[in-house]
Coordinates of N, CA and C in Angstrom, one line a residue:
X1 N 20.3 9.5 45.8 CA 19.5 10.5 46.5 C 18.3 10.9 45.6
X2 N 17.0 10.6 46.2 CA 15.6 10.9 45.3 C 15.2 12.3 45.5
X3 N 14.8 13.2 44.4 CA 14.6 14.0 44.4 C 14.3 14.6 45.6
X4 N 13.3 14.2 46.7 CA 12.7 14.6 47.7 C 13.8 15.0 48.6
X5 N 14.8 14.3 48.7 CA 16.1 15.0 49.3 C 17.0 15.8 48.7
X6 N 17.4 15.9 47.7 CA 17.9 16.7 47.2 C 17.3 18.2 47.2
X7 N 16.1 18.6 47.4 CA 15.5 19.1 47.1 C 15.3 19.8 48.5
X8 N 15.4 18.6 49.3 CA 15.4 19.0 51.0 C 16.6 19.2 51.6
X9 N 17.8 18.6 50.8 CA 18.8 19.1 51.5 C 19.6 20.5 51.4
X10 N 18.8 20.8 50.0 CA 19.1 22.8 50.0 C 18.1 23.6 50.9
X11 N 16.5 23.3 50.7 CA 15.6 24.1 51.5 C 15.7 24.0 53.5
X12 N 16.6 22.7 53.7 CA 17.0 23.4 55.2 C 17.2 24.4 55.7
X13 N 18.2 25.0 54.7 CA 18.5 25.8 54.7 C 18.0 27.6 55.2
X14 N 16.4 27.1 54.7 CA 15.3 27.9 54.7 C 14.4 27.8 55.9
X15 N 14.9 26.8 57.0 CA 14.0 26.5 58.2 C 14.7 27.7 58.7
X16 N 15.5 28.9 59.2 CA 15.8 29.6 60.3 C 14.7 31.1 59.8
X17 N 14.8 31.2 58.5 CA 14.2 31.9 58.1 C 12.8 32.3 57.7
X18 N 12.2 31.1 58.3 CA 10.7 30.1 58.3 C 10.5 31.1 59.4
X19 N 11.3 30.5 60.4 CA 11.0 30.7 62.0 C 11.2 32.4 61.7
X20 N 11.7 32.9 61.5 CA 12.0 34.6 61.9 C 10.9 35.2 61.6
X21 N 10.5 35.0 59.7 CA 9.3 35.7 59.6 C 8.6 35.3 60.1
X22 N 7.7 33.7 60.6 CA 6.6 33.8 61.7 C 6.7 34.5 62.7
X23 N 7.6 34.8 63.4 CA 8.1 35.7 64.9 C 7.6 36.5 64.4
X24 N 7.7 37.3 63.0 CA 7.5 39.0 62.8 C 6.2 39.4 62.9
X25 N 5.7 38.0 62.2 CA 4.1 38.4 61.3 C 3.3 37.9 62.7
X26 N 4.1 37.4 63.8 CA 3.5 36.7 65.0 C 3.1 37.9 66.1
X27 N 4.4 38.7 66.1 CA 4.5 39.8 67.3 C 3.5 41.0 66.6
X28 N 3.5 41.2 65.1 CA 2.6 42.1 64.5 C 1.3 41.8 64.9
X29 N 0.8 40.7 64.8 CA -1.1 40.4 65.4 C -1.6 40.9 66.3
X30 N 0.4 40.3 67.5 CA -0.4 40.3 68.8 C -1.0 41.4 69.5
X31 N -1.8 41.4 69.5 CA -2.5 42.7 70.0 C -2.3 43.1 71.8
X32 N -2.2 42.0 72.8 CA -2.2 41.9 74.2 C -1.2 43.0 74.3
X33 N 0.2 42.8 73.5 CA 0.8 44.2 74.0 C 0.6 45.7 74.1
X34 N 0.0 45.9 73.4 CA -1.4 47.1 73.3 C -1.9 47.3 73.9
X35 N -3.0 46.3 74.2 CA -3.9 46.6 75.2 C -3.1 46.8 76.6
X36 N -2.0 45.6 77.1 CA -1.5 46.2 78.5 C -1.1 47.7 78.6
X37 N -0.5 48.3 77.4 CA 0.2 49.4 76.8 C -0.9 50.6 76.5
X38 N -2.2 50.2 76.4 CA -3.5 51.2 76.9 C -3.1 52.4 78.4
X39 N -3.3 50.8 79.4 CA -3.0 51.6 80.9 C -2.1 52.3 80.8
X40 N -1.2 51.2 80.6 CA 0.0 51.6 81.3 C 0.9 52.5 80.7
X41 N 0.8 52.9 79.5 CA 1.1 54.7 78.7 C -0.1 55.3 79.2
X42 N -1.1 54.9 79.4 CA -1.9 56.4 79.7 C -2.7 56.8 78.3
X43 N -2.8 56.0 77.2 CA -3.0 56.7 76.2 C -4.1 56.9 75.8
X44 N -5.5 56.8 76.4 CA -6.3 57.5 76.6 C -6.4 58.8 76.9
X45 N -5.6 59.2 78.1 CA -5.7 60.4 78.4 C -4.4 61.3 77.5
X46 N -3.7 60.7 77.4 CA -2.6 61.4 76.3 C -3.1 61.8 74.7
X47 N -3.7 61.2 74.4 CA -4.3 61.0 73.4 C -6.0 62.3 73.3
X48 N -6.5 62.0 74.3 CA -7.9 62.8 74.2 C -9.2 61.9 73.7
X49 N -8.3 60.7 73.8 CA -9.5 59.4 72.8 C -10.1 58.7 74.2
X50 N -11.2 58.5 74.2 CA -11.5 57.3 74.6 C -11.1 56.3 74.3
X51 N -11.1 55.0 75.6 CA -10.5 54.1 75.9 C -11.2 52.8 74.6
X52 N -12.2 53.3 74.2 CA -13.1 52.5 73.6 C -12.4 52.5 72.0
X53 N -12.3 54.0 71.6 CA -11.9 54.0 70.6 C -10.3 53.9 70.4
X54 N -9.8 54.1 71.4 CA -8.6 53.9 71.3 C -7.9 52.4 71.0
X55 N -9.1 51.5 71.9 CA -8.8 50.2 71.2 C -9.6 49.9 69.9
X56 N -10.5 50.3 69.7 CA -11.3 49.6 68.4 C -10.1 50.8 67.4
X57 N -9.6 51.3 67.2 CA -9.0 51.8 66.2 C -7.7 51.1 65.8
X58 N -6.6 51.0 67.3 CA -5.9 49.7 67.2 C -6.1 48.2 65.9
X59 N -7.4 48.2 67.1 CA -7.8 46.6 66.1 C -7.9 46.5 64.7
X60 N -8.4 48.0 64.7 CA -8.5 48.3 62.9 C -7.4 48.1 62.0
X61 N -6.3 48.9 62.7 CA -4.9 48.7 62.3 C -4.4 47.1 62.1
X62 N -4.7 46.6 63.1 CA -4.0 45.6 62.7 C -4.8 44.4 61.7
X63 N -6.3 44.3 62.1 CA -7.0 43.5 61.5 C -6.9 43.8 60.1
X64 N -7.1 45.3 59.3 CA -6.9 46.0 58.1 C -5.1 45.1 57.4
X65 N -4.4 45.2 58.5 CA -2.9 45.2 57.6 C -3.1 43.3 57.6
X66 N -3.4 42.3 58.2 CA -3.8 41.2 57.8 C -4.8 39.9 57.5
X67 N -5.6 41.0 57.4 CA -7.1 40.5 56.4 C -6.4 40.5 54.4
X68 N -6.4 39.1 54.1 CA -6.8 39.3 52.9 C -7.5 40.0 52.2
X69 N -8.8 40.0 52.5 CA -9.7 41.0 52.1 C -9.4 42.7 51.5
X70 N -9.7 42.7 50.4 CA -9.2 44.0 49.6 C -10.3 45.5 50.0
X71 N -10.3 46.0 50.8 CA -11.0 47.4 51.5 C -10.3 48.4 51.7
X72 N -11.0 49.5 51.3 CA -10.2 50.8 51.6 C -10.1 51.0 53.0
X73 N -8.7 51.5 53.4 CA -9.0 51.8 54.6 C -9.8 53.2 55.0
X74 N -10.4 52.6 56.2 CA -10.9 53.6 56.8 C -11.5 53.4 58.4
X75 N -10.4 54.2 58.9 CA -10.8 53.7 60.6 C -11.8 54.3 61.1
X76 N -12.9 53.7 62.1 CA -14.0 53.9 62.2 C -13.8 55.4 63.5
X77 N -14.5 56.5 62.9 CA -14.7 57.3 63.9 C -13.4 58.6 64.3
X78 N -12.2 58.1 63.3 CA -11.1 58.6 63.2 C -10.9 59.4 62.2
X79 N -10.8 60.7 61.4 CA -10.3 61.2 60.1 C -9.1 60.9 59.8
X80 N -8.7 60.7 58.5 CA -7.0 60.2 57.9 C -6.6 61.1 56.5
X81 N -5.6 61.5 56.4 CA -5.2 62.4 55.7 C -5.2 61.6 54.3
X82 N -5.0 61.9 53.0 CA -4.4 60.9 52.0 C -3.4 60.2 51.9
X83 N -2.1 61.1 52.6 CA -1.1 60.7 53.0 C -1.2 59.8 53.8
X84 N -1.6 59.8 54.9 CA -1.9 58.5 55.9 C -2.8 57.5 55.6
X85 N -3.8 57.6 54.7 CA -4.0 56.0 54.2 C -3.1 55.5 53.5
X86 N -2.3 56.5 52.7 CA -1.0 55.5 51.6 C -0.3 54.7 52.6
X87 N 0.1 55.4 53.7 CA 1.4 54.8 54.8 C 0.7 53.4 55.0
X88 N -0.6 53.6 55.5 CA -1.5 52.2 56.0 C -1.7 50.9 54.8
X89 N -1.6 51.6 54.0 CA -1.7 50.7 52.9 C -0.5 50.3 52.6
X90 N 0.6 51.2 52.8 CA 1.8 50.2 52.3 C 2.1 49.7 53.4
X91 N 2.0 49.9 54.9 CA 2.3 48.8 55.9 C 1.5 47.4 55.6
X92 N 0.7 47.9 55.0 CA -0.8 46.6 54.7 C 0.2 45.2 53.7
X93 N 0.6 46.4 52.7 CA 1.3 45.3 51.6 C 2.6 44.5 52.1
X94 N 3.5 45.4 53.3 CA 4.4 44.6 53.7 C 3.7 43.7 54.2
X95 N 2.9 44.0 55.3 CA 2.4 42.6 55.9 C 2.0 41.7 55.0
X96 N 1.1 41.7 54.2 CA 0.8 40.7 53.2 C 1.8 40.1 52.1
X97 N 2.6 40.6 52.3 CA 3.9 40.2 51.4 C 4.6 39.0 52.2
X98 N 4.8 39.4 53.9 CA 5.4 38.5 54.9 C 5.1 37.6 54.7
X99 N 3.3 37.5 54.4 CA 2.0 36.4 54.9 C 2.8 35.5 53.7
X100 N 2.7 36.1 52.9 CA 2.6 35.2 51.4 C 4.0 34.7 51.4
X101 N 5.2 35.3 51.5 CA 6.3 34.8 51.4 C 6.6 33.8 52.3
X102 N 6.2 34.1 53.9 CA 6.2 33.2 54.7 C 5.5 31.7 54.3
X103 N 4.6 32.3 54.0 CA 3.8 31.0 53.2 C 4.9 30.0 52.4
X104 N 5.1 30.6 51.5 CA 6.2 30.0 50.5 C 7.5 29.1 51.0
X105 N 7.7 29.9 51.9 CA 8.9 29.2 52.5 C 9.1 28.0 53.5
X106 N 7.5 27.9 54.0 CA 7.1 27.1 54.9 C 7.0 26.0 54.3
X107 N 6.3 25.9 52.9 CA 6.0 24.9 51.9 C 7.6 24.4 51.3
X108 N 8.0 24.9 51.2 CA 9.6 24.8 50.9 C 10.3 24.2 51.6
X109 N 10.8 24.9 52.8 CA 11.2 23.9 54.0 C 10.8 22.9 54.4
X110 N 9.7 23.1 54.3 CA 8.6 21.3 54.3 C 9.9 20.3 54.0
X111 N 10.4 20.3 53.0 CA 11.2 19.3 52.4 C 12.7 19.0 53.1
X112 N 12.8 20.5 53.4 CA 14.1 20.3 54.5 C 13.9 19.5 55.7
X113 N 12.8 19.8 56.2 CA 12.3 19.4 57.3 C 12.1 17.8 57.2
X114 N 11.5 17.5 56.1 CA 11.7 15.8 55.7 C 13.2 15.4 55.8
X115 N 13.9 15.6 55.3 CA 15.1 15.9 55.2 C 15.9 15.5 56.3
X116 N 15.5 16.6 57.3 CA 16.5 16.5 58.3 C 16.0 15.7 59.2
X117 N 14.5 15.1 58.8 CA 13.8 13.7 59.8 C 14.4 12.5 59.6
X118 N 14.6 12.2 57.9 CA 14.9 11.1 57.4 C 16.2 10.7 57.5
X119 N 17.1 12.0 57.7 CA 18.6 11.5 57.8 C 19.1 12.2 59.5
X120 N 18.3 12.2 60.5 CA 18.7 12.6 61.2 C 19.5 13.7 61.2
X121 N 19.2 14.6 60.8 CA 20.4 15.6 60.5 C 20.1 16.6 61.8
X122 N 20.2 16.5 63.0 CA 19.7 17.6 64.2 C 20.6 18.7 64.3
X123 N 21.7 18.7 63.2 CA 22.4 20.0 63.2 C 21.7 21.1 62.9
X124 N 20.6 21.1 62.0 CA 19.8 21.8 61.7 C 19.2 22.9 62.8
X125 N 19.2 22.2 64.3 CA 18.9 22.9 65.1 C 20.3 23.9 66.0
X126 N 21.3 23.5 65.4 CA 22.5 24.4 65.7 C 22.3 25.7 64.8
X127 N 22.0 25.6 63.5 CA 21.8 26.4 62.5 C 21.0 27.5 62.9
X128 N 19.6 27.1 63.2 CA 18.7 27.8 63.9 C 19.0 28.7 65.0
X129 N 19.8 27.8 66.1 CA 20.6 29.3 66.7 C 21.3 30.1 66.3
X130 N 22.1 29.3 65.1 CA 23.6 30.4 65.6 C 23.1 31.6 64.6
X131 N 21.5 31.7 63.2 CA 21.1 32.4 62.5 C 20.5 33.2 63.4
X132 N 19.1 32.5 64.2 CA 18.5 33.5 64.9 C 19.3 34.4 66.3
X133 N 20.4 34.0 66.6 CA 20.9 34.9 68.0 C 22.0 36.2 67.7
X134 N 21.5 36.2 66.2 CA 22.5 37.4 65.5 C 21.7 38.4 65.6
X135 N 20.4 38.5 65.5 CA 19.5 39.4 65.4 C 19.2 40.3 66.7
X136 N 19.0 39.5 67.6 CA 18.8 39.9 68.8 C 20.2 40.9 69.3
X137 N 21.1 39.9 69.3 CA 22.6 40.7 69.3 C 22.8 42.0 68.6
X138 N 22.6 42.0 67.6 CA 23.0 43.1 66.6 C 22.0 44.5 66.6
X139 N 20.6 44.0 67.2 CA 19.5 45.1 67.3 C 19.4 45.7 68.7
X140 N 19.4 44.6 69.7 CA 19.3 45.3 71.1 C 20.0 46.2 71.0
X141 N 21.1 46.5 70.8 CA 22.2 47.7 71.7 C 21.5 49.1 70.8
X142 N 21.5 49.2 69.4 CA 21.2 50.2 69.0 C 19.4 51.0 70.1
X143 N 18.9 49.5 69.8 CA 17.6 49.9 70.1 C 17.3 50.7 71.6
X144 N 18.7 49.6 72.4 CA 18.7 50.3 73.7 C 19.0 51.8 73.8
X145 N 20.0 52.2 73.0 CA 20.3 53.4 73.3 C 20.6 54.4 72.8
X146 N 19.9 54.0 71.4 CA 18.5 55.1 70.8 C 17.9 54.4 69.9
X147 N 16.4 54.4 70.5 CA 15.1 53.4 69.7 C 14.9 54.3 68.9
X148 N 14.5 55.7 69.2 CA 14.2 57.0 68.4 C 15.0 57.1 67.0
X149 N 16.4 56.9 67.3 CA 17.0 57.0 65.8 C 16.7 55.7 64.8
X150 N 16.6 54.6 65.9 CA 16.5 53.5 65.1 C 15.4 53.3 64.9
X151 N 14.1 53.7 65.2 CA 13.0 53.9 64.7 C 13.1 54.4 63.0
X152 N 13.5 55.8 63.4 CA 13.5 56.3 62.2 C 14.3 55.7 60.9
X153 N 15.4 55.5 61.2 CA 16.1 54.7 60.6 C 15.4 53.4 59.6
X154 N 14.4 52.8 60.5 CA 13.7 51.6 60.2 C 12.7 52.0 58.6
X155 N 12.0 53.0 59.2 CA 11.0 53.8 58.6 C 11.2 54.4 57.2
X156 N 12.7 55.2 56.9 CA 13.5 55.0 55.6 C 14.2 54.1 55.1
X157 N 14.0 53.0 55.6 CA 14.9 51.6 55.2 C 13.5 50.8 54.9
X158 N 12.6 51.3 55.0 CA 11.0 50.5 54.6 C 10.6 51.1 54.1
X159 N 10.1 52.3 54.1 CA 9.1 53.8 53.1 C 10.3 54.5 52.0
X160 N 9.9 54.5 50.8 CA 10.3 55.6 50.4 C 9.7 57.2 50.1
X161 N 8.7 57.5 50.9 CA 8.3 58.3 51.4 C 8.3 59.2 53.3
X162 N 8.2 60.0 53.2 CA 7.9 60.7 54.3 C 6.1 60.9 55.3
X163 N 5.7 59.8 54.7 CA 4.2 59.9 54.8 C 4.2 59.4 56.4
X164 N 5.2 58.7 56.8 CA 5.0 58.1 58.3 C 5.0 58.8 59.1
X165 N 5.5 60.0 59.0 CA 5.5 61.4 59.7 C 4.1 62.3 59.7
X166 N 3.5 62.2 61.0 CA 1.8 62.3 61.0 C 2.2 63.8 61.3
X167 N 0.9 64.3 61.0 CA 0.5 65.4 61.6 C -0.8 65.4 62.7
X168 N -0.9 65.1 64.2 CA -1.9 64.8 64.8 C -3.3 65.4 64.2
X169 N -3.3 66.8 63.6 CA -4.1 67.5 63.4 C -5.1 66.9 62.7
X170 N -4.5 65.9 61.4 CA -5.3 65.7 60.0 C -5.2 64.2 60.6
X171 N -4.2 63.8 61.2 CA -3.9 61.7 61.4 C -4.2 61.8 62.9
X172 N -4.9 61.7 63.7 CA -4.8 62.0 65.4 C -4.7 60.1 65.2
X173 N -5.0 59.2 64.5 CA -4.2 57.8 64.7 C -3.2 58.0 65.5
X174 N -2.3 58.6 65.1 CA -0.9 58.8 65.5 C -0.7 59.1 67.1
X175 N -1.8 59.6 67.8 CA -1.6 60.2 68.9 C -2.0 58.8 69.6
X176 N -2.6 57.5 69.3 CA -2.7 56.4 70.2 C -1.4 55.2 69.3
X177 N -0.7 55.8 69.1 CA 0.6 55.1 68.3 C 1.8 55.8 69.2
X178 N 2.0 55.6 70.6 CA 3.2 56.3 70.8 C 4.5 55.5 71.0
X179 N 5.5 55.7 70.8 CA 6.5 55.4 70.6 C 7.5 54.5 71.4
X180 N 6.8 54.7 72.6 CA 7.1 53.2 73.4 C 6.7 52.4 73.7
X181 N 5.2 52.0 73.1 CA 4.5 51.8 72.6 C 5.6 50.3 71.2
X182 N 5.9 50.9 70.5 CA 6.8 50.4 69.5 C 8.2 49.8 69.9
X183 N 8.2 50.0 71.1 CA 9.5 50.0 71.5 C 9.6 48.7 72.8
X184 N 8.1 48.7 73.0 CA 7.8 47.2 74.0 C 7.7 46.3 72.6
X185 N 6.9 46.3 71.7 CA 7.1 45.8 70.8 C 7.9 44.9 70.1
X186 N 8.8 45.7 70.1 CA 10.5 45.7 69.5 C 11.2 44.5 70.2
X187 N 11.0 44.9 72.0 CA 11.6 44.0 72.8 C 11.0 43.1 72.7
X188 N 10.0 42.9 72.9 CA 8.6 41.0 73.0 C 9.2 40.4 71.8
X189 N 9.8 41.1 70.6 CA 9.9 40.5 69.2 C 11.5 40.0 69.3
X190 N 12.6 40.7 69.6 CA 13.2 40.0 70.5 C 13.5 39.3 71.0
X191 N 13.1 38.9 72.2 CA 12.6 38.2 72.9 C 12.3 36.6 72.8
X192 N 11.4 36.6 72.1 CA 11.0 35.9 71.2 C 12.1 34.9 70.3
X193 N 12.7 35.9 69.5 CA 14.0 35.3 68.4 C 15.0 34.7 69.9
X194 N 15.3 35.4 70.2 CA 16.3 35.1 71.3 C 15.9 33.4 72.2
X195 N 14.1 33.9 72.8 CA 13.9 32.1 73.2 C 13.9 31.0 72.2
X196 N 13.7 31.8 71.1 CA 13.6 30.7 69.8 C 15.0 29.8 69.8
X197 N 15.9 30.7 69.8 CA 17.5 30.1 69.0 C 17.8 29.4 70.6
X198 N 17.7 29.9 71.8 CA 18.3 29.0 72.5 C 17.4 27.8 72.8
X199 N 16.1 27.6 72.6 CA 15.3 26.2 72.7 C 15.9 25.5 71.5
X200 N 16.0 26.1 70.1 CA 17.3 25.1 69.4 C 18.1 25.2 69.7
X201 N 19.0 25.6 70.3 CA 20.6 25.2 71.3 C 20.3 23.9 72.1
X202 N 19.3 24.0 73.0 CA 18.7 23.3 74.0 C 18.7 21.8 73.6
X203 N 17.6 22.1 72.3 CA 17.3 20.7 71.8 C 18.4 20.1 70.9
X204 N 19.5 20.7 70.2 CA 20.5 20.1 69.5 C 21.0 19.2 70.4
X205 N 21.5 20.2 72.0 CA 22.5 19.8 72.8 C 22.2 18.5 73.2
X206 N 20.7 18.7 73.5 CA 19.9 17.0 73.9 C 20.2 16.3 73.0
X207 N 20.0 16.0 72.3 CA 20.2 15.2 70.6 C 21.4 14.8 71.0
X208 N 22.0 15.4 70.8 CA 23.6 15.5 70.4 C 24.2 14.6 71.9
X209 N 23.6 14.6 72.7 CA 24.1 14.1 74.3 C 23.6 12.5 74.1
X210 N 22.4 12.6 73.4 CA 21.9 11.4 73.6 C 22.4 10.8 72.3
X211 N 22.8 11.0 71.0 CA 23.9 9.9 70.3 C 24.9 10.0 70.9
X212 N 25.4 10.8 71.6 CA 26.8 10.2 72.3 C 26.8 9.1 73.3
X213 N 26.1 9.0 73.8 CA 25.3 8.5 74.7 C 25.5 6.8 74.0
X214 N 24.6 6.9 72.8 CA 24.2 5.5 71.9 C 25.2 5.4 71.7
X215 N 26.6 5.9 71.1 CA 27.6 5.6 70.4 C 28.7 5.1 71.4
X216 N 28.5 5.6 72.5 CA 30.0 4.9 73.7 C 28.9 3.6 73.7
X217 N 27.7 3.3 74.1 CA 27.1 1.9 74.4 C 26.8 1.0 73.4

């Protein structure tokens, strides 16, 4: 076995975990859930913002937390407390942490992925389910039936500060950030993991039907 496999037959290992962080750093971009989540919360008018700035402030947020680019934050047209740029900035660093690590792992698995081409190994795609359909499993129920605690929950299991806790007054950000809002989010990202692991179910099962297939003929 030449290094290239050996090397690939541990980082398979690292293909489910490829796939999860892209999902995360994927559902974070997307912005389209937002904008449907404009109308349809109302948050314009809940809010007191215009619809205009209510989206260009959005975009700030997200473009801010995954631009390389090193800038202080500062959302256009919005005031931010000190405390609420730190929060922005450390959501900034997780994201960029994702970017980079995801990075890493992708280059890594590369090898697994050679790996599991050159030796046929399509179990790899059973792996993939049976890692990604834990997540889904294990988060929906809380989330169903209280997103609010498990929000919070989330927020001290990430911050070790209390800075995520706005004050509209000084952070009115916070007032086009509403909570269901986070919580369509949550589901789409779901969602997501969930169609991930059964399209590898899907495709093992094929594989797997069709050397059976080769092997009776």
């Amino acid at each position: 076995m030449n290094i290239i496999c050996k090397i690939g037959y541990y980082t398979k290992n690292l293909i489910p975990i490829a796939f999860l962080i892209s999902i995360i750093v994927f559902v974070f971009g997307f912005k389209q859930i937002y904008y449907l989540d404009i109308d349809k919360l109302n948050i314009p008018q809940k809010s007191g913002l215009s619809r205009e700035i209510v989206k260009e402030s959005y975009d700030y947020l997200i473009d801010y937390s995954i631009s390389f680019e090193d800038t202080r934050f500062e959302i256009p047209r919005l005031p931010s407390s000190e405390n609420g740029i730190i929060h922005f900035v450390e959501v900034r660093n997780i994201i960029q942490m994702l970017i980079r690590v995801n990075i890493a792992i992708w280059l890594a698995s590369s090898f697994g992925v050679i790996y599991c081409w050159k030796n046929k190994y399509h179990k790899v795609f059973l792996s993939i389910f049976r890692q990604l359909i834990l997540i889904p499993v294990i988060l929906s129920i809380p989330f169903v039936v209280n997103f609010s605690g498990s929000f919070v929950v989330f927020h001290k299991i990430l911050f070790r500060n209390d800075y995520w806790i706005f004050d509209e007054r000084i952070d009115p950000v916070i007032k086009i950030l509403p909570e269901e809002f986070f919580f369509h989010e949550a589901m789409f990202m779901l969602s997501i993991i969930l169609g991930t692991s059964f399209t590898a179910l899907a495709i093992y099962k094929f594989i797997d039907s069709k050397k059976q297939l080769h092997d009776i003929a």
